[in-house]
Amino acid sequence: MDQIVVNGDRAGACWRIQDCHSCTHSSHGCGWCPYSSTCVPTTNLLKPLTDAQICPLKAERYELRTKALGCGCSTTTLLSIVVTVFATIAALVLLGLIGYVLLSINQMFGTGSWNGVEIEVKDDGTRDERQWRRSNAVTSFVRRTALKATKESEQE
């Protein structure tokens, strides 16, 4: 209520507005509190983080709507979207690091490299070089699909 006394003209102009769209698009810089259906003076959508008395009912503090995102997006919605985006990015980075570490550990302690060169020395002293690449589930699937082969026909 102290806010109304300090910003009397602005608060009065906001309090007179009775619908969300008119409130959020007014020239007075107002925000809409949906549970109490009141228009209150505010500066931005994140104002509820610093001002507990932004809306008449404390339960609707984080349900404030402003012009930036309109009547369909509250502070809660915005914060949940931001947290979800950053959590997704962090999870992808973590999965990438885990994959990199597993590949590094495999090359150091496991079965070794995924590809290389095999040199075969024949009885007459000539050398025969050929590239090799370890197959995995993806390359095996591609090879079977390209050859129209099955696991049984590969083993014959």
PDB file of C-alpha atoms in Angstrom:
ATOM      1  CA  MET A   1       0.000   0.000   0.000  1.00  0.00           C
ATOM      2  CA  ASP A   2       2.991   2.331   0.465  1.00  0.00           C
ATOM      3  CA  GLN A   3       3.510   2.072  -3.269  1.00  0.00           C
ATOM      4  CA  ILE A   4       0.110   3.643  -3.919  1.00  0.00           C
ATOM      5  CA  VAL A   5       0.928   6.659  -1.754  1.00  0.00           C
ATOM      6  CA  VAL A   6       4.356   7.189  -3.315  1.00  0.00           C
ATOM      7  CA  ASN A   7       3.204   6.784  -6.908  1.00  0.00           C
ATOM      8  CA  GLY A   8      -0.314   8.154  -6.463  1.00  0.00           C
ATOM      9  CA  ASP A   9      -1.034   9.290 -10.014  1.00  0.00           C
ATOM     10  CA  ARG A  10       0.413   6.210 -11.665  1.00  0.00           C
ATOM     11  CA  ALA A  11      -1.201   3.825  -9.176  1.00  0.00           C
ATOM     12  CA  GLY A  12      -4.581   5.483  -9.566  1.00  0.00           C
ATOM     13  CA  ALA A  13      -4.332   5.293 -13.342  1.00  0.00           C
ATOM     14  CA  CYS A  14      -3.457   1.587 -13.161  1.00  0.00           C
ATOM     15  CA  TRP A  15      -6.126   0.701 -10.581  1.00  0.00           C
ATOM     16  CA  ARG A  16      -8.874   2.171 -12.790  1.00  0.00           C
ATOM     17  CA  ILE A  17      -8.164  -0.306 -15.613  1.00  0.00           C
ATOM     18  CA  GLN A  18     -10.374  -3.415 -15.452  1.00  0.00           C
ATOM     19  CA  ASP A  19      -9.019  -5.886 -18.050  1.00  0.00           C
ATOM     20  CA  CYS A  20      -5.649  -7.490 -18.684  1.00  0.00           C
ATOM     21  CA  HIS A  21      -4.982  -6.304 -22.235  1.00  0.00           C
ATOM     22  CA  SER A  22      -5.800  -2.659 -21.474  1.00  0.00           C
ATOM     23  CA  CYS A  23      -3.730  -2.872 -18.291  1.00  0.00           C
ATOM     24  CA  THR A  24      -0.593  -4.332 -19.841  1.00  0.00           C
ATOM     25  CA  HIS A  25      -0.732  -2.019 -22.862  1.00  0.00           C
ATOM     26  CA  SER A  26      -1.425   1.194 -20.958  1.00  0.00           C
ATOM     27  CA  SER A  27       1.014   4.093 -21.101  1.00  0.00           C
ATOM     28  CA  HIS A  28       1.394   4.050 -17.298  1.00  0.00           C
ATOM     29  CA  GLY A  29       3.576   0.923 -17.098  1.00  0.00           C
ATOM     30  CA  CYS A  30       1.097  -1.373 -15.379  1.00  0.00           C
ATOM     31  CA  GLY A  31       0.973  -5.109 -14.728  1.00  0.00           C
ATOM     32  CA  TRP A  32      -2.016  -7.427 -14.318  1.00  0.00           C
ATOM     33  CA  CYS A  33      -2.607  -9.596 -11.229  1.00  0.00           C
ATOM     34  CA  PRO A  34      -5.021 -12.284 -12.522  1.00  0.00           C
ATOM     35  CA  TYR A  35      -6.438 -13.779  -9.290  1.00  0.00           C
ATOM     36  CA  SER A  36      -7.621 -10.475  -7.882  1.00  0.00           C
ATOM     37  CA  SER A  37      -8.221  -8.995 -11.368  1.00  0.00           C
ATOM     38  CA  THR A  38      -6.331  -5.835 -10.512  1.00  0.00           C
ATOM     39  CA  CYS A  39      -4.024  -3.639 -12.492  1.00  0.00           C
ATOM     40  CA  VAL A  40      -0.961  -2.524 -10.505  1.00  0.00           C
ATOM     41  CA  PRO A  41       1.973  -0.223 -11.289  1.00  0.00           C
ATOM     42  CA  THR A  42       5.122  -2.191 -12.069  1.00  0.00           C
ATOM     43  CA  THR A  43       8.338  -1.762 -13.996  1.00  0.00           C
ATOM     44  CA  ASN A  44       8.968  -5.249 -15.403  1.00  0.00           C
ATOM     45  CA  LEU A  45       7.989  -8.917 -15.354  1.00  0.00           C
ATOM     46  CA  LEU A  46      10.665  -9.817 -12.788  1.00  0.00           C
ATOM     47  CA  LYS A  47       9.467  -7.268 -10.225  1.00  0.00           C
ATOM     48  CA  PRO A  48       7.877 -10.012  -8.025  1.00  0.00           C
ATOM     49  CA  LEU A  49      11.369 -11.334  -7.275  1.00  0.00           C
ATOM     50  CA  THR A  50      12.220  -8.151  -5.375  1.00  0.00           C
ATOM     51  CA  ASP A  51       8.808  -6.846  -4.268  1.00  0.00           C
ATOM     52  CA  ALA A  52       6.598  -9.210  -2.249  1.00  0.00           C
ATOM     53  CA  GLN A  53       3.736  -6.685  -2.178  1.00  0.00           C
ATOM     54  CA  ILE A  54       3.466  -6.217  -5.947  1.00  0.00           C
ATOM     55  CA  CYS A  55      -0.043  -7.770  -6.111  1.00  0.00           C
ATOM     56  CA  PRO A  56      -2.879  -7.406  -3.576  1.00  0.00           C
ATOM     57  CA  LEU A  57      -2.890 -11.167  -2.879  1.00  0.00           C
ATOM     58  CA  LYS A  58       0.436 -12.770  -1.945  1.00  0.00           C
ATOM     59  CA  ALA A  59      -0.610 -16.018  -3.679  1.00  0.00           C
ATOM     60  CA  GLU A  60      -0.562 -14.265  -7.065  1.00  0.00           C
ATOM     61  CA  ARG A  61       2.815 -12.594  -6.598  1.00  0.00           C
ATOM     62  CA  TYR A  62       4.472 -14.703  -9.305  1.00  0.00           C
ATOM     63  CA  GLU A  63       1.453 -14.652 -11.627  1.00  0.00           C
ATOM     64  CA  LEU A  64       2.026 -11.026 -12.665  1.00  0.00           C
ATOM     65  CA  ARG A  65       1.536 -10.269 -16.371  1.00  0.00           C
ATOM     66  CA  THR A  66       3.181  -7.322 -18.146  1.00  0.00           C
ATOM     67  CA  LYS A  67       3.379  -5.850 -21.627  1.00  0.00           C
ATOM     68  CA  ALA A  68       6.619  -7.647 -22.516  1.00  0.00           C
ATOM     69  CA  LEU A  69       4.988 -11.076 -22.886  1.00  0.00           C
ATOM     70  CA  GLY A  70       1.297 -10.209 -22.632  1.00  0.00           C
ATOM     71  CA  CYS A  71      -1.572 -11.680 -20.673  1.00  0.00           C
ATOM     72  CA  GLY A  72      -0.677 -15.287 -21.447  1.00  0.00           C
ATOM     73  CA  CYS A  73       2.743 -15.357 -19.765  1.00  0.00           C
ATOM     74  CA  SER A  74       3.330 -14.870 -16.067  1.00  0.00           C
ATOM     75  CA  THR A  75       6.551 -14.536 -14.109  1.00  0.00           C
ATOM     76  CA  THR A  76       6.269 -18.226 -13.194  1.00  0.00           C
ATOM     77  CA  THR A  77       5.977 -19.224 -16.848  1.00  0.00           C
ATOM     78  CA  LEU A  78       8.954 -17.092 -17.848  1.00  0.00           C
ATOM     79  CA  LEU A  79      11.170 -18.405 -15.052  1.00  0.00           C
ATOM     80  CA  SER A  80      10.234 -22.029 -15.773  1.00  0.00           C
ATOM     81  CA  ILE A  81      11.090 -21.585 -19.464  1.00  0.00           C
ATOM     82  CA  VAL A  82      14.446 -19.975 -18.652  1.00  0.00           C
ATOM     83  CA  VAL A  83      15.326 -22.717 -16.145  1.00  0.00           C
ATOM     84  CA  THR A  84      14.281 -25.431 -18.610  1.00  0.00           C
ATOM     85  CA  VAL A  85      16.427 -23.993 -21.413  1.00  0.00           C
ATOM     86  CA  PHE A  86      19.517 -23.690 -19.213  1.00  0.00           C
ATOM     87  CA  ALA A  87      18.957 -27.155 -17.701  1.00  0.00           C
ATOM     88  CA  THR A  88      18.697 -28.648 -21.203  1.00  0.00           C
ATOM     89  CA  ILE A  89      21.904 -26.937 -22.314  1.00  0.00           C
ATOM     90  CA  ALA A  90      23.693 -28.101 -19.151  1.00  0.00           C
ATOM     91  CA  ALA A  91      22.448 -31.680 -19.657  1.00  0.00           C
ATOM     92  CA  LEU A  92      23.651 -31.724 -23.282  1.00  0.00           C
ATOM     93  CA  VAL A  93      27.069 -30.399 -22.270  1.00  0.00           C
ATOM     94  CA  LEU A  94      27.265 -33.000 -19.496  1.00  0.00           C
ATOM     95  CA  LEU A  95      26.323 -35.826 -21.888  1.00  0.00           C
ATOM     96  CA  GLY A  96      28.928 -34.612 -24.370  1.00  0.00           C
ATOM     97  CA  LEU A  97      31.603 -34.570 -21.673  1.00  0.00           C
ATOM     98  CA  ILE A  98      30.623 -38.051 -20.490  1.00  0.00           C
ATOM     99  CA  GLY A  99      30.851 -39.341 -24.072  1.00  0.00           C
ATOM    100  CA  TYR A 100      34.252 -37.712 -24.571  1.00  0.00           C
ATOM    101  CA  VAL A 101      35.571 -39.155 -21.300  1.00  0.00           C
ATOM    102  CA  LEU A 102      34.284 -42.637 -22.159  1.00  0.00           C
ATOM    103  CA  LEU A 103      35.959 -42.534 -25.580  1.00  0.00           C
ATOM    104  CA  SER A 104      39.212 -41.351 -23.991  1.00  0.00           C
ATOM    105  CA  ILE A 105      39.076 -44.092 -21.356  1.00  0.00           C
ATOM    106  CA  ASN A 106      38.354 -46.681 -24.055  1.00  0.00           C
ATOM    107  CA  GLN A 107      41.446 -45.682 -26.009  1.00  0.00           C
ATOM    108  CA  MET A 108      43.667 -45.651 -22.899  1.00  0.00           C
ATOM    109  CA  PHE A 109      42.450 -48.698 -20.976  1.00  0.00           C
ATOM    110  CA  GLY A 110      39.898 -50.466 -23.127  1.00  0.00           C
ATOM    111  CA  THR A 111      40.066 -52.131 -26.476  1.00  0.00           C
ATOM    112  CA  GLY A 112      41.952 -49.277 -28.098  1.00  0.00           C
ATOM    113  CA  SER A 113      41.420 -47.359 -31.285  1.00  0.00           C
ATOM    114  CA  TRP A 114      38.414 -47.410 -33.563  1.00  0.00           C
ATOM    115  CA  ASN A 115      40.483 -47.580 -36.753  1.00  0.00           C
ATOM    116  CA  GLY A 116      44.012 -48.151 -37.958  1.00  0.00           C
ATOM    117  CA  VAL A 117      46.328 -49.779 -40.513  1.00  0.00           C
ATOM    118  CA  GLU A 118      47.123 -53.493 -40.643  1.00  0.00           C
ATOM    119  CA  ILE A 119      50.392 -54.523 -42.282  1.00  0.00           C
ATOM    120  CA  GLU A 120      50.768 -58.116 -43.450  1.00  0.00           C
ATOM    121  CA  VAL A 121      54.254 -59.306 -44.387  1.00  0.00           C
ATOM    122  CA  LYS A 122      54.107 -62.095 -46.952  1.00  0.00           C
ATOM    123  CA  ASP A 123      56.572 -64.981 -47.370  1.00  0.00           C
ATOM    124  CA  ASP A 124      58.345 -63.268 -50.279  1.00  0.00           C
ATOM    125  CA  GLY A 125      59.027 -60.164 -48.131  1.00  0.00           C
ATOM    126  CA  THR A 126      56.411 -57.874 -49.653  1.00  0.00           C
ATOM    127  CA  ARG A 127      54.096 -55.956 -47.424  1.00  0.00           C
ATOM    128  CA  ASP A 128      50.369 -55.638 -47.833  1.00  0.00           C
ATOM    129  CA  GLU A 129      48.731 -52.663 -46.082  1.00  0.00           C
ATOM    130  CA  ARG A 130      45.034 -52.187 -45.527  1.00  0.00           C
ATOM    131  CA  GLN A 131      42.886 -49.830 -43.505  1.00  0.00           C
ATOM    132  CA  TRP A 132      40.598 -51.281 -40.875  1.00  0.00           C
ATOM    133  CA  ARG A 133      37.771 -49.771 -38.901  1.00  0.00           C
ATOM    134  CA  ARG A 134      36.065 -51.362 -35.927  1.00  0.00           C
ATOM    135  CA  SER A 135      32.401 -51.848 -36.609  1.00  0.00           C
ATOM    136  CA  ASN A 136      29.701 -50.772 -34.215  1.00  0.00           C
ATOM    137  CA  ALA A 137      25.932 -51.017 -34.222  1.00  0.00           C
ATOM    138  CA  VAL A 138      25.530 -48.165 -36.717  1.00  0.00           C
ATOM    139  CA  THR A 139      28.097 -49.360 -39.256  1.00  0.00           C
ATOM    140  CA  SER A 140      26.835 -52.956 -39.010  1.00  0.00           C
ATOM    141  CA  PHE A 141      23.269 -51.786 -39.654  1.00  0.00           C
ATOM    142  CA  VAL A 142      24.349 -49.672 -42.645  1.00  0.00           C
ATOM    143  CA  ARG A 143      26.384 -52.542 -44.099  1.00  0.00           C
ATOM    144  CA  ARG A 144      23.503 -55.042 -43.711  1.00  0.00           C
ATOM    145  CA  THR A 145      21.037 -52.547 -45.193  1.00  0.00           C
ATOM    146  CA  ALA A 146      23.282 -51.762 -48.180  1.00  0.00           C
ATOM    147  CA  LEU A 147      23.936 -55.450 -48.871  1.00  0.00           C
ATOM    148  CA  LYS A 148      20.375 -56.502 -48.040  1.00  0.00           C
ATOM    149  CA  ALA A 149      21.889 -59.033 -45.663  1.00  0.00           C
ATOM    150  CA  THR A 150      20.730 -60.477 -42.367  1.00  0.00           C
ATOM    151  CA  LYS A 151      22.780 -61.549 -39.374  1.00  0.00           C
ATOM    152  CA  GLU A 152      22.327 -65.185 -40.379  1.00  0.00           C
ATOM    153  CA  SER A 153      23.542 -64.597 -43.952  1.00  0.00           C
ATOM    154  CA  GLU A 154      26.635 -62.747 -42.678  1.00  0.00           C
ATOM    155  CA  GLN A 155      27.623 -65.751 -40.560  1.00  0.00           C
ATOM    156  CA  GLU A 156      27.401 -68.253 -43.421  1.00  0.00           C
TER     157      GLU A 156
END
